[in-house]
Amino acid sequence: MINLIFLGPPGVGKGTQAKMVSDRYSIPQISTGDMLRAAVKEGTDLGKEAKTYMDAGELVPDRIVIGLIAEKIESGDCVNGFILDGFPRTIAQAEELDRILNEKKIELTKVVSVSAPDEELIKRLSGRRTCSSCGEVFHLVFNPPTNDGKCDKCGGDLFQRDDDKEETIRERLRVYKEQTEPLINYYKSKGLLADIDGAQNIDAVFDNICSLIGPKG
Ligand code: AMP
């Protein structure tokens, strides 16, 4: 079993890397951001509550995301391991995760901490465009779609996430530093932390992460 947490600021490429690692090692990527966006799209009560926080660049209350994660871990989707992408984001979430994993006698393998300078993160996030049909992610400069505004994969319309607008990006970075960065020391003191330089290109970051995890079992 490979049980990973991907930690890092918005725009560092956590989601991209989590997806690549998920494909390589055949373990599910569990993204609380994706789960919340799906709930917003479906218009559920949970989605409606989450949306106000997300649009403002704030964190959704712990009880909501902890509920989503607990359900996922209970569901049996994670019998071969998991990659938590974007969870935990507060010390309270990390402590609750510890409790859930202890109860199930599941051990974390590593916490992969990916970092990059703020200016790089802002540049990446403000150019990000997402497909409204299949969720594929593009970048106006680094990974532009072949046809303007259209997804290469499915032809769907590309849009800019509300929380990828510059003002919200700055708030998300502030929230990250205040509430999520303390997790770096939390996991360092448990001997689980591995630092990765996220300012490198996508393939170099991926190689670094794979050499940490080791060969495919
Ligand atoms: P992401 O796609 O991971 O950048 O998440 C997008 C937004 O969803 C965040 O800015 C938060 O508002 C919310 N969110 C995602 N994961 C969490 C979490 N673990 N705790 C609180 N809020 C979260």
PDB file of C-alpha atoms and ligand atoms in Angstrom, residues 10-11 14 31-34 36-37 50 53-55 57-62 65-66 69 85-90 93 128 161 163 172, ligand 1:
ATOM      1  CA  PRO A  10      -2.227  26.642  -4.933  1.00  0.00           C
ATOM      2  CA  GLY A  11      -0.702  26.579  -8.421  1.00  0.00           C
ATOM      3  CA  LYS A  14       0.031  19.276  -6.890  1.00  0.00           C
ATOM      4  CA  SER A  31      -8.855  15.763  -4.299  1.00  0.00           C
ATOM      5  CA  THR A  32     -11.116  17.601  -1.876  1.00  0.00           C
ATOM      6  CA  GLY A  33     -11.087  20.562  -4.305  1.00  0.00           C
ATOM      7  CA  ASP A  34     -12.462  18.330  -7.120  1.00  0.00           C
ATOM      8  CA  LEU A  36     -16.207  20.217  -3.658  1.00  0.00           C
ATOM      9  CA  ARG A  37     -16.362  21.534  -7.251  1.00  0.00           C
ATOM     10  CA  ALA A  50     -18.911  25.388   0.096  1.00  0.00           C
ATOM     11  CA  TYR A  53     -15.962  30.052   0.803  1.00  0.00           C
ATOM     12  CA  MET A  54     -14.347  28.810  -2.407  1.00  0.00           C
ATOM     13  CA  ASP A  55     -15.247  31.910  -4.421  1.00  0.00           C
ATOM     14  CA  GLY A  57     -10.465  32.021  -1.682  1.00  0.00           C
ATOM     15  CA  GLU A  58     -11.165  30.893   1.895  1.00  0.00           C
ATOM     16  CA  LEU A  59     -11.060  27.373   3.272  1.00  0.00           C
ATOM     17  CA  VAL A  60     -14.308  25.439   3.500  1.00  0.00           C
ATOM     18  CA  PRO A  61     -15.099  24.510   7.154  1.00  0.00           C
ATOM     19  CA  ASP A  62     -13.160  21.495   8.481  1.00  0.00           C
ATOM     20  CA  VAL A  65     -14.033  18.306   4.130  1.00  0.00           C
ATOM     21  CA  ILE A  66     -13.373  15.847   6.946  1.00  0.00           C
ATOM     22  CA  ILE A  69     -12.578  12.310   3.247  1.00  0.00           C
ATOM     23  CA  ASP A  85      -4.429  16.059  -2.974  1.00  0.00           C
ATOM     24  CA  GLY A  86      -5.360  19.256  -1.148  1.00  0.00           C
ATOM     25  CA  PHE A  87      -6.194  17.565   2.166  1.00  0.00           C
ATOM     26  CA  PRO A  88      -5.353  18.119   4.979  1.00  0.00           C
ATOM     27  CA  ARG A  89      -5.118  21.913   4.855  1.00  0.00           C
ATOM     28  CA  THR A  90      -5.303  22.727   8.580  1.00  0.00           C
ATOM     29  CA  GLN A  93      -7.793  18.278   9.554  1.00  0.00           C
ATOM     30  CA  ARG A 128      -4.929  28.346 -16.003  1.00  0.00           C
ATOM     31  CA  ARG A 161     -12.074  29.074 -12.323  1.00  0.00           C
ATOM     32  CA  ASP A 163     -10.903  31.359  -7.672  1.00  0.00           C
ATOM     33  CA  ARG A 172      -5.578  31.800  -1.361  1.00  0.00           C
TER      34      ARG A 172
HETATM   35  P1  AMP B   1      -8.053  23.219  -4.741  1.00  0.00           P
HETATM   36  O1  AMP B   1      -8.649  22.723  -5.994  1.00  0.00           O
HETATM   37  O2  AMP B   1      -7.370  22.145  -3.938  1.00  0.00           O
HETATM   38  O3  AMP B   1      -7.191  24.439  -4.939  1.00  0.00           O
HETATM   39  O4  AMP B   1      -9.284  23.691  -3.803  1.00  0.00           O
HETATM   40  C1  AMP B   1     -10.143  24.738  -4.216  1.00  0.00           C
HETATM   41  C2  AMP B   1     -10.875  25.324  -3.006  1.00  0.00           C
HETATM   42  O5  AMP B   1     -11.650  24.282  -2.362  1.00  0.00           O
HETATM   43  C3  AMP B   1      -9.978  25.868  -1.895  1.00  0.00           C
HETATM   44  O6  AMP B   1      -9.562  27.194  -2.135  1.00  0.00           O
HETATM   45  C4  AMP B   1     -10.908  25.760  -0.678  1.00  0.00           C
HETATM   46  O7  AMP B   1     -11.881  26.780  -0.675  1.00  0.00           O
HETATM   47  C5  AMP B   1     -11.630  24.445  -0.941  1.00  0.00           C
HETATM   48  N1  AMP B   1     -10.905  23.292  -0.348  1.00  0.00           N
HETATM   49  C6  AMP B   1     -10.315  22.267  -1.008  1.00  0.00           C
HETATM   50  N2  AMP B   1      -9.754  21.403  -0.142  1.00  0.00           N
HETATM   51  C7  AMP B   1      -9.986  21.892   1.100  1.00  0.00           C
HETATM   52  C8  AMP B   1      -9.640  21.492   2.413  1.00  0.00           C
HETATM   53  N3  AMP B   1      -8.924  20.365   2.650  1.00  0.00           N
HETATM   54  N4  AMP B   1     -10.047  22.268   3.463  1.00  0.00           N
HETATM   55  C9  AMP B   1     -10.770  23.375   3.258  1.00  0.00           C
HETATM   56  N5  AMP B   1     -11.105  23.837   2.055  1.00  0.00           N
HETATM   57  C10 AMP B   1     -10.726  23.117   0.970  1.00  0.00           C
END
